[in-house]
Short mmCIF file of C-alpha atoms in Angstrom, two decimals:
data_model
loop_
_atom_site.label_atom_id
_atom_site.label_comp_id
_atom_site.label_asym_id
_atom_site.label_seq_id
_atom_site.Cartn_x
_atom_site.Cartn_y
_atom_site.Cartn_z
CA UNK A 47 118.45 -48.94 -28.93
CA UNK A 48 116.50 -52.17 -28.72
CA UNK A 49 119.32 -53.87 -26.81
CA UNK A 50 119.41 -51.11 -24.20
CA UNK A 51 115.64 -51.28 -23.79
CA UNK A 52 115.88 -55.04 -23.33
CA UNK A 53 118.61 -54.71 -20.67
CA UNK A 54 116.61 -52.03 -18.86
CA UNK A 55 113.47 -54.14 -18.91
CA UNK A 56 115.19 -57.34 -17.81
CA UNK A 57 117.50 -56.12 -15.05
CA UNK A 58 116.34 -52.72 -13.83
CA UNK A 59 112.64 -53.48 -13.65
CA UNK A 60 113.29 -56.88 -12.10
CA UNK A 61 115.49 -55.26 -9.47
CA UNK A 62 112.82 -52.65 -8.65
CA UNK A 63 110.11 -55.32 -8.40
CA UNK A 64 112.24 -57.54 -6.16
CA UNK A 65 113.14 -54.61 -3.90
CA UNK A 66 109.46 -53.66 -3.67
CA UNK A 67 108.47 -57.20 -2.72
CA UNK A 68 111.24 -57.53 -0.14
CA UNK A 69 110.54 -54.16 1.48
CA UNK A 70 106.87 -54.91 2.07
CA UNK A 71 107.61 -58.50 3.10
CA UNK A 72 109.71 -57.11 5.97
CA UNK A 73 106.97 -54.57 6.75
CA UNK A 74 104.36 -57.34 6.92
CA UNK A 75 106.53 -59.21 9.42
CA UNK A 76 106.85 -56.03 11.53
CA UNK A 77 110.64 -56.32 11.57
CA UNK A 78 113.61 -54.03 10.92
CA UNK A 79 116.82 -55.29 9.32
CA UNK A 80 120.09 -53.79 8.16
CA UNK A 81 120.23 -52.27 4.68
CA UNK A 82 122.96 -54.62 3.51
CA UNK A 83 120.45 -57.48 3.81
CA UNK A 84 118.37 -55.67 1.19
CA UNK A 85 121.35 -55.53 -1.16
CA UNK A 86 122.25 -59.17 -0.51
CA UNK A 87 118.70 -60.35 -1.17
CA UNK A 88 118.43 -58.13 -4.25
CA UNK A 89 121.55 -59.68 -5.77
CA UNK A 90 120.45 -63.25 -5.06
CA UNK A 91 116.87 -62.78 -6.24
CA UNK A 92 117.71 -60.85 -9.46
CA UNK A 93 120.39 -63.38 -10.29
CA UNK A 94 118.00 -66.28 -9.80
CA UNK A 95 115.21 -64.69 -11.86
CA UNK A 96 117.36 -63.42 -14.73
CA UNK A 97 119.88 -66.23 -15.13
CA UNK A 98 117.94 -69.40 -14.30
CA UNK A 99 116.68 -71.05 -17.49
CA UNK A 100 113.53 -72.54 -15.97
CA UNK A 101 109.79 -71.98 -16.07
CA UNK A 102 108.43 -68.74 -14.63
CA UNK A 103 106.58 -70.46 -11.79
CA UNK A 104 109.84 -72.15 -10.70
CA UNK A 105 111.55 -68.75 -10.57
CA UNK A 106 108.79 -67.47 -8.33
CA UNK A 107 109.17 -70.60 -6.22
CA UNK A 108 112.85 -69.76 -5.76
CA UNK A 109 111.90 -66.20 -4.78
CA UNK A 110 109.43 -67.56 -2.20
CA UNK A 111 112.13 -69.80 -0.73
CA UNK A 112 114.53 -66.85 -0.49
CA UNK A 113 111.90 -64.79 1.34
CA UNK A 114 111.18 -67.76 3.59
CA UNK A 115 114.89 -68.02 4.46
CA UNK A 116 115.04 -64.32 5.30
CA UNK A 117 111.97 -64.59 7.50
CA UNK A 118 113.33 -67.58 9.44
CA UNK A 119 117.04 -66.88 9.76
CA UNK A 120 117.24 -63.07 9.67
CA UNK A 121 113.86 -61.90 11.02
CA UNK A 122 113.51 -64.93 13.35
CA UNK A 123 109.87 -65.43 12.40
CA UNK A 124 107.87 -68.64 12.41
CA UNK A 125 108.21 -70.48 9.09
CA UNK A 126 104.44 -70.58 8.58
CA UNK A 127 104.12 -66.82 8.90
CA UNK A 128 107.11 -66.32 6.59
CA UNK A 129 105.60 -68.60 3.94
CA UNK A 130 102.23 -66.86 4.15
CA UNK A 131 103.60 -63.35 3.73
CA UNK A 132 106.06 -64.45 1.03
CA UNK A 133 103.27 -65.85 -1.15
CA UNK A 134 101.01 -62.91 -0.29
CA UNK A 135 103.51 -60.24 -1.37
CA UNK A 136 104.48 -62.00 -4.61
CA UNK A 137 100.92 -62.85 -5.63
CA UNK A 138 99.68 -59.31 -4.90
CA UNK A 139 102.36 -57.88 -7.18
CA UNK A 140 101.74 -60.44 -9.94
CA UNK A 141 97.99 -59.80 -9.97
CA UNK A 142 98.51 -56.03 -10.19
CA UNK A 143 101.04 -56.43 -13.00
CA UNK A 144 98.59 -58.73 -14.76
CA UNK A 145 95.78 -56.18 -14.46
CA UNK A 146 97.91 -53.35 -15.84
CA UNK A 147 99.35 -55.50 -18.67
CA UNK A 148 95.86 -56.57 -19.72
CA UNK A 149 94.68 -52.96 -19.76
CA UNK A 150 97.69 -51.87 -21.84
CA UNK A 151 97.18 -54.79 -24.22
CA UNK A 152 93.58 -53.64 -24.74
CA UNK A 153 94.71 -50.06 -25.42
CA UNK A 154 97.71 -50.91 -27.63
CA UNK A 155 95.81 -51.61 -30.92
CA UNK A 156 94.27 -48.14 -30.83
CA UNK A 157 97.77 -46.62 -31.11
CA UNK A 158 98.96 -48.79 -33.99
CA UNK A 159 99.23 -45.77 -36.30
CA UNK A 160 102.02 -44.27 -34.19
CA UNK A 161 105.72 -45.17 -34.24
CA UNK A 162 105.82 -48.66 -32.69
CA UNK A 163 109.20 -48.50 -30.96
CA UNK A 164 108.29 -45.31 -29.16
CA UNK A 165 104.81 -46.59 -28.25
CA UNK A 166 106.32 -49.84 -26.97
CA UNK A 167 108.84 -47.99 -24.82
CA UNK A 168 106.20 -45.62 -23.40
CA UNK A 169 103.84 -48.51 -22.68
CA UNK A 170 106.61 -50.47 -20.99
CA UNK A 171 107.67 -47.55 -18.80
CA UNK A 172 104.15 -46.38 -17.93
CA UNK A 173 103.06 -49.97 -17.27
CA UNK A 174 105.92 -50.43 -14.82
CA UNK A 175 105.13 -47.19 -12.98
CA UNK A 176 101.38 -47.80 -12.80
CA UNK A 177 101.90 -51.40 -11.71
CA UNK A 178 104.22 -50.34 -8.88
CA UNK A 179 101.81 -47.63 -7.74
CA UNK A 180 98.87 -50.02 -7.78
CA UNK A 181 100.92 -52.68 -5.98
CA UNK A 182 102.04 -50.18 -3.34
CA UNK A 183 98.42 -49.17 -2.78
CA UNK A 184 97.35 -52.80 -2.34
CA UNK A 185 100.29 -53.48 0.00
CA UNK A 186 99.26 -50.49 2.08
CA UNK A 187 95.68 -51.77 2.29
CA UNK A 188 96.86 -55.24 3.31
CA UNK A 189 99.22 -53.86 5.95
CA UNK A 190 96.71 -51.42 7.39
CA UNK A 191 93.63 -53.60 7.56
CA UNK A 192 94.93 -57.18 7.76
CA UNK A 193 98.55 -58.00 8.58
CA UNK A 194 98.81 -55.92 11.78
CA UNK A 195 95.90 -57.76 13.41
CA UNK A 196 96.84 -61.14 11.91
CA UNK A 197 100.42 -60.80 13.17
CA UNK A 198 99.35 -59.88 16.71
CA UNK A 199 97.09 -62.91 16.92
CA UNK A 200 99.75 -65.27 15.55
CA UNK A 201 102.20 -64.06 18.17
CA UNK A 202 99.92 -64.08 21.16
CA UNK A 203 96.82 -66.23 21.15
CA UNK A 204 96.38 -68.17 17.95
CA UNK A 205 98.05 -71.44 17.17
CA UNK A 206 100.34 -71.26 14.13
CA UNK A 207 98.44 -74.06 12.42
CA UNK A 208 95.51 -71.73 11.70
CA UNK A 209 97.68 -69.81 9.26
CA UNK A 210 97.05 -72.60 6.74
CA UNK A 211 93.39 -71.53 6.64
CA UNK A 212 94.51 -68.48 4.66
CA UNK A 213 97.82 -69.75 3.26
CA UNK A 214 96.41 -72.63 1.19
CA UNK A 215 93.74 -70.55 -0.66
CA UNK A 216 96.26 -67.80 -1.44
CA UNK A 217 98.76 -70.39 -2.67
CA UNK A 218 96.05 -71.89 -4.89
CA UNK A 219 95.29 -68.47 -6.40
CA UNK A 220 99.01 -68.00 -7.03
CA UNK A 221 99.40 -71.36 -8.77
CA UNK A 222 96.25 -70.94 -10.87
CA UNK A 223 97.24 -67.42 -11.90
CA UNK A 224 100.65 -68.62 -13.07
CA UNK A 225 99.13 -71.59 -14.86
CA UNK A 226 96.64 -69.40 -16.73
CA UNK A 227 99.37 -66.95 -17.72
CA UNK A 228 101.66 -69.72 -18.97
CA UNK A 229 98.81 -71.44 -20.84
CA UNK A 230 97.44 -68.35 -22.58
CA UNK A 231 100.62 -66.37 -23.23
CA UNK A 232 102.63 -69.51 -23.85
CA UNK A 233 100.68 -70.37 -26.99
CA UNK A 234 102.94 -68.47 -29.43
CA UNK A 235 103.56 -69.09 -33.14
CA UNK A 236 106.70 -67.76 -34.86
CA UNK A 237 105.93 -66.22 -38.24
CA UNK A 238 108.09 -66.42 -41.36
CA UNK A 239 109.43 -62.91 -40.81
CA UNK A 240 110.55 -63.85 -37.28
CA UNK A 241 107.75 -62.09 -35.42
CA UNK A 242 105.67 -63.89 -32.80
CA UNK A 243 101.88 -64.13 -32.67
CA UNK A 244 99.81 -65.22 -29.70
CA UNK A 245 97.21 -67.83 -30.62
CA UNK A 246 94.94 -66.65 -27.79
CA UNK A 247 94.77 -62.92 -27.20
CA UNK A 248 91.47 -62.22 -25.44
CA UNK A 249 92.79 -59.62 -23.04
CA UNK A 250 89.32 -58.79 -21.73
CA UNK A 251 88.99 -62.27 -20.28
CA UNK A 252 92.48 -62.06 -18.82
CA UNK A 253 91.61 -58.72 -17.22
CA UNK A 254 88.51 -60.22 -15.61
CA UNK A 255 90.50 -63.21 -14.35
CA UNK A 256 93.12 -60.93 -12.78
CA UNK A 257 90.46 -58.70 -11.17
CA UNK A 258 88.62 -61.72 -9.78
CA UNK A 259 91.91 -63.06 -8.45
CA UNK A 260 92.64 -59.80 -6.64
CA UNK A 261 89.08 -59.68 -5.29
CA UNK A 262 89.37 -63.27 -4.07
CA UNK A 263 92.65 -62.45 -2.35
CA UNK A 264 91.11 -59.61 -0.36
CA UNK A 265 87.99 -61.68 0.41
CA UNK A 266 90.21 -64.42 1.90
CA UNK A 267 92.07 -61.88 4.04
CA UNK A 268 88.82 -60.25 5.16
CA UNK A 269 87.30 -63.61 6.12
CA UNK A 270 90.43 -64.60 8.03
CA UNK A 271 90.43 -61.28 9.87
CA UNK A 272 86.85 -61.90 10.98
CA UNK A 273 87.86 -65.37 12.13
CA UNK A 274 90.65 -63.90 14.25
CA UNK A 275 88.24 -61.40 15.75
CA UNK A 276 85.88 -64.23 16.71
CA UNK A 277 88.76 -65.98 18.48
CA UNK A 278 89.51 -62.80 20.39
CA UNK A 279 85.87 -62.34 21.36
CA UNK A 280 85.64 -65.94 22.55
CA UNK A 281 88.74 -65.40 24.70
CA UNK A 282 87.28 -62.24 26.20
CA UNK A 283 83.98 -64.05 26.81
CA UNK A 284 85.85 -66.82 28.62
CA UNK A 285 87.47 -64.21 30.87
CA UNK A 286 84.13 -62.57 31.59
CA UNK A 287 82.55 -65.91 32.46
CA UNK A 288 85.44 -66.67 34.78
CA UNK A 289 85.09 -63.25 36.40
CA UNK A 290 81.37 -63.85 36.96
CA UNK A 291 81.99 -67.28 38.46
CA UNK A 292 84.72 -65.93 40.74
CA UNK A 293 82.62 -62.99 41.88
CA UNK A 294 79.65 -65.21 42.68
CA UNK A 295 81.87 -67.61 44.60
CA UNK A 296 83.53 -64.89 46.68
CA UNK A 297 80.25 -63.07 47.33
CA UNK A 298 78.76 -66.26 48.76
CA UNK A 299 81.88 -66.82 50.89
CA UNK A 300 81.88 -63.23 52.12
CA UNK A 301 78.16 -63.45 53.00
CA UNK A 302 78.80 -66.62 54.99
CA UNK A 303 81.66 -64.97 56.86
CA UNK A 304 79.52 -61.92 57.53
CA UNK A 305 76.62 -63.98 58.89
CA UNK A 306 78.97 -65.89 61.19
CA UNK A 307 80.56 -62.68 62.45
CA UNK A 308 77.17 -61.05 62.93
CA UNK A 309 75.96 -64.03 64.97
CA UNK A 310 79.10 -63.96 67.10
CA UNK A 311 78.72 -60.21 67.74
CA UNK A 312 75.10 -60.76 68.68
CA UNK A 313 76.08 -63.37 71.30
CA UNK A 314 79.19 -61.60 72.61
CA UNK A 315 77.28 -59.86 75.40
CA UNK A 316 75.92 -63.18 76.60
CA UNK A 317 79.41 -64.69 76.48
CA UNK A 318 80.83 -61.82 78.52
CA UNK A 319 78.02 -62.19 81.05
CA UNK A 320 78.76 -65.90 81.44
CA UNK A 321 82.51 -65.29 81.92
CA UNK A 322 81.75 -62.52 84.45
CA UNK A 323 79.46 -64.80 86.50
CA UNK A 324 82.04 -67.59 86.49
CA UNK A 325 84.76 -65.24 87.74
CA UNK A 326 82.48 -63.78 90.41
CA UNK A 327 81.70 -67.32 91.57
CA UNK A 328 85.42 -68.11 91.82
CA UNK A 329 85.26 -70.69 89.07
CA UNK A 330 88.50 -69.59 87.44
CA UNK A 331 89.25 -72.80 85.56
CA UNK A 332 85.79 -72.95 84.00
CA UNK A 333 86.09 -69.29 82.98
CA UNK A 334 89.44 -69.97 81.29
CA UNK A 335 87.99 -72.95 79.40
CA UNK A 336 85.02 -70.85 78.32
CA UNK A 337 87.34 -68.13 77.00
CA UNK A 338 89.33 -70.78 75.07
CA UNK A 339 86.12 -71.97 73.43
CA UNK A 340 85.33 -68.38 72.43
CA UNK A 341 88.82 -68.04 70.98
CA UNK A 342 88.35 -71.20 68.91
CA UNK A 343 85.11 -69.83 67.50
CA UNK A 344 86.86 -66.54 66.62
CA UNK A 345 89.69 -68.45 64.92
CA UNK A 346 87.21 -70.37 62.77
CA UNK A 347 85.71 -67.11 61.55
CA UNK A 348 89.09 -65.60 60.67
CA UNK A 349 90.91 -66.27 57.41
CA UNK A 350 93.54 -69.02 57.58
CA UNK A 351 95.89 -67.01 55.31
CA UNK A 352 96.27 -63.25 55.63
CA UNK A 353 97.50 -61.16 52.70
CA UNK A 354 95.95 -57.85 53.86
CA UNK A 355 93.50 -58.19 50.94
CA UNK A 356 90.17 -59.71 52.09
CA UNK A 357 89.16 -60.94 48.61
CA UNK A 358 92.51 -62.63 48.07
CA UNK A 359 92.33 -64.10 51.59
CA UNK A 360 89.06 -65.84 50.68
CA UNK A 361 90.48 -67.10 47.37
CA UNK A 362 93.70 -68.44 48.82
CA UNK A 363 91.83 -70.04 51.73
CA UNK A 364 89.48 -71.87 49.35
CA UNK A 365 92.17 -73.07 46.97
CA UNK A 366 94.53 -74.13 49.73
CA UNK A 367 91.69 -75.94 51.47
CA UNK A 368 91.25 -78.05 48.34
CA UNK A 369 95.00 -78.61 48.07
CA UNK A 370 95.35 -79.71 51.72
CA UNK A 371 92.52 -82.22 51.31
CA UNK A 372 94.61 -83.81 48.53
CA UNK A 373 97.70 -84.08 50.74
CA UNK A 374 99.48 -81.10 49.21
CA UNK A 375 101.65 -78.98 51.51
CA UNK A 376 100.82 -75.28 51.14
CA UNK A 377 102.36 -71.99 52.17
CA UNK A 378 101.65 -68.30 51.57
CA UNK A 379 103.89 -65.27 52.06
CA UNK A 380 101.98 -62.94 49.77
CA UNK A 381 101.51 -59.42 51.13
CA UNK A 382 99.19 -56.99 49.35
CA UNK A 383 98.28 -53.51 50.56
CA UNK A 384 94.58 -52.77 50.28
CA UNK A 385 93.70 -51.12 48.04
CA UNK A 386 96.74 -51.60 45.80
CA UNK A 387 95.60 -49.83 42.61
CA UNK A 388 94.64 -53.06 40.83
CA UNK A 389 91.16 -54.50 40.44
CA UNK A 390 90.47 -57.30 42.92
CA UNK A 391 88.94 -59.44 40.20
CA UNK A 392 92.08 -59.19 38.04
CA UNK A 393 94.29 -60.31 40.93
CA UNK A 394 91.86 -63.16 41.58
CA UNK A 395 92.00 -64.26 37.92
CA UNK A 396 95.79 -64.47 38.15
CA UNK A 397 95.83 -66.37 41.44
CA UNK A 398 92.86 -68.66 40.75
CA UNK A 399 94.24 -69.81 37.36
CA UNK A 400 97.75 -70.20 38.73
CA UNK A 401 96.57 -72.17 41.78
CA UNK A 402 94.26 -74.36 39.68
CA UNK A 403 97.20 -75.26 37.45
CA UNK A 404 99.40 -75.91 40.49
CA UNK A 405 96.81 -78.17 42.13
CA UNK A 406 96.33 -80.06 38.87
CA UNK A 407 100.09 -80.50 38.46
CA UNK A 408 100.47 -81.86 41.99
CA UNK A 409 97.49 -84.16 41.50
CA UNK A 410 99.15 -85.73 38.44
CA UNK A 411 102.31 -86.58 40.37
CA UNK A 412 103.01 -90.13 41.48
CA UNK A 413 101.98 -91.21 44.96
CA UNK A 414 104.73 -90.94 47.56
CA UNK A 415 106.38 -87.89 46.01
CA UNK A 416 106.48 -84.55 47.77
CA UNK A 417 103.69 -82.25 46.69
CA UNK A 418 103.66 -78.59 47.62
CA UNK A 419 102.43 -75.17 46.53
CA UNK A 420 103.82 -71.88 47.77
CA UNK A 421 102.73 -68.32 46.94
CA UNK A 422 104.97 -65.35 47.50
CA UNK A 423 104.79 -61.76 46.37
CA UNK A 424 105.07 -58.15 47.36
CA UNK A 425 104.59 -54.60 46.18
CA UNK A 426 107.85 -52.88 45.31
CA UNK A 427 107.36 -49.31 44.24
CA UNK A 428 104.79 -49.37 41.45
CA UNK A 429 105.31 -53.06 40.71
CA UNK A 430 103.50 -56.08 42.07
CA UNK A 431 105.58 -59.23 41.74
CA UNK A 432 103.84 -62.57 42.35
CA UNK A 433 105.53 -65.98 42.30
CA UNK A 434 103.67 -69.30 42.46
CA UNK A 435 105.95 -72.31 42.98
CA UNK A 436 104.74 -75.90 42.94
CA UNK A 437 106.03 -79.41 42.40
CA UNK A 438 105.23 -81.28 39.16
CA UNK A 439 106.34 -84.44 37.38
CA UNK A 440 108.74 -82.56 35.08
CA UNK A 441 108.61 -85.19 32.34
CA UNK A 442 107.18 -83.15 29.46
CA UNK A 443 107.19 -79.62 28.17
CA UNK A 444 104.75 -77.20 29.74
CA UNK A 445 101.83 -76.30 27.50
CA UNK A 446 100.16 -72.93 27.87
CA UNK A 447 96.45 -73.62 28.17
CA UNK A 448 93.50 -71.30 28.71
CA UNK A 449 94.45 -70.73 32.37
CA UNK A 450 97.92 -69.39 31.67
CA UNK A 451 96.59 -67.44 28.68
CA UNK A 452 94.18 -65.67 31.04
CA UNK A 453 97.06 -64.90 33.41
CA UNK A 454 99.09 -63.47 30.52
CA UNK A 455 96.13 -61.38 29.35
CA UNK A 456 95.75 -59.78 32.78
CA UNK A 457 99.51 -59.18 33.07
CA UNK A 458 99.60 -57.42 29.69
CA UNK A 459 96.50 -55.42 30.64
CA UNK A 460 98.57 -53.79 33.38
CA UNK A 461 101.68 -53.39 31.23
CA UNK A 462 103.41 -56.35 32.87
CA UNK A 463 104.49 -59.81 31.80
CA UNK A 464 104.29 -63.49 32.65
CA UNK A 465 107.16 -65.97 32.55
CA UNK A 466 107.61 -69.66 33.36
CA UNK A 467 110.63 -71.32 34.94
CA UNK A 468 111.16 -75.05 35.44
CA UNK A 469 113.90 -76.67 37.51
CA UNK A 470 113.86 -80.48 37.67
CA UNK A 471 110.52 -81.18 39.42
CA UNK A 472 109.84 -77.56 40.33
CA UNK A 473 107.50 -75.29 38.34
CA UNK A 474 107.64 -71.53 38.99
CA UNK A 475 105.23 -68.99 37.53
CA UNK A 476 106.37 -65.35 37.64
CA UNK A 477 103.80 -62.59 37.16
CA UNK A 478 104.65 -58.88 37.05
CA UNK A 479 101.87 -56.29 37.28
CA UNK A 480 102.30 -52.53 37.11
CA UNK A 481 99.94 -50.22 38.96
CA UNK A 482 97.82 -47.88 36.81
CA UNK A 483 99.66 -44.83 38.17
CA UNK A 484 102.94 -46.15 36.75
CA UNK A 485 101.30 -47.00 33.41
CA UNK A 486 99.99 -43.43 33.11
#
């Protein structure tokens, strides 16, 4: 009977624990994999834990490495994220098992009058069930309140290096927990009758240590979540500040255009009177020259680039004016119906950031090389496709700074996407926006 209980405890419970860890590890990564990967991992992990004659912490290290390999090679996840969630899942389970084992150890002496084999079996089975239930509850809390938001930030806006802000403290809790367990429960003396006695058996202290460890784990996750939220708020604030700056700039430009047009309309009667008098006097050549001067004034008040969107016309005119002053050849074949179902300010954020990056890239090129920027785009059905092409030095990889992050944010706001293409010394930014009607 004892042998069967030992086999059950060593293999069956280990297999259940490993399956539990692996299932929630995949859930934390927000991935789906084939079931045979579960069986393959289960065989490797149970074999490593049950047959390796090494310290317990080394066995857990092997389990972490196996989870890391699954995250990288099967789930195609960044190695930092895989390491974080591997340690998080294992440590959460170990702390819950430690809490339940300490509670059962406190209760066990009160049942010493009963048949010990039966009590031991019941305690082992109930401890396993309660530990799994408590672990599942903690996993659910972590997944619901932490990993979903953490994962979205890691994929989109946050640099992977910030994962170490939460990974290192969790790893330290894991190492300290294993060290305390090995130190306290490793102090065993074998009696003459073959039984073993623990030299240090203060299970109340162990229970408090495990509870504090679990509390510290959730405090670290909560703090990191707040940190991620602050990053998101700072990004949104940056967008709002850029919107305000752009609006102020275009309002001033529009007011200037309006004042010039108003002045021209006010003087148009006088201009017509002058032309009429010249024609009546037979001064045809002077009348023609006067009309040419009026045409030049009208041309100065019109937008140099016409996209059918007055706000975009002002933006493109300003940016291209800066580019031309730097010797950059410019061109625009962007056509936008007005209104087009998208907020003017959002289109301006896309174009202003893209053109600023293009101007900066051309400015960094060596003298004597061809520098150009060209905008093209059109509405096709419910999709607005914009392409900004410019020359650049092409010597290093393109880094996505705040400008391109803002472009991506606007694209995703409208259910679209942003992509980058490089060909030799040519940089092409593709932006796809979907009108709100199509999103609905």
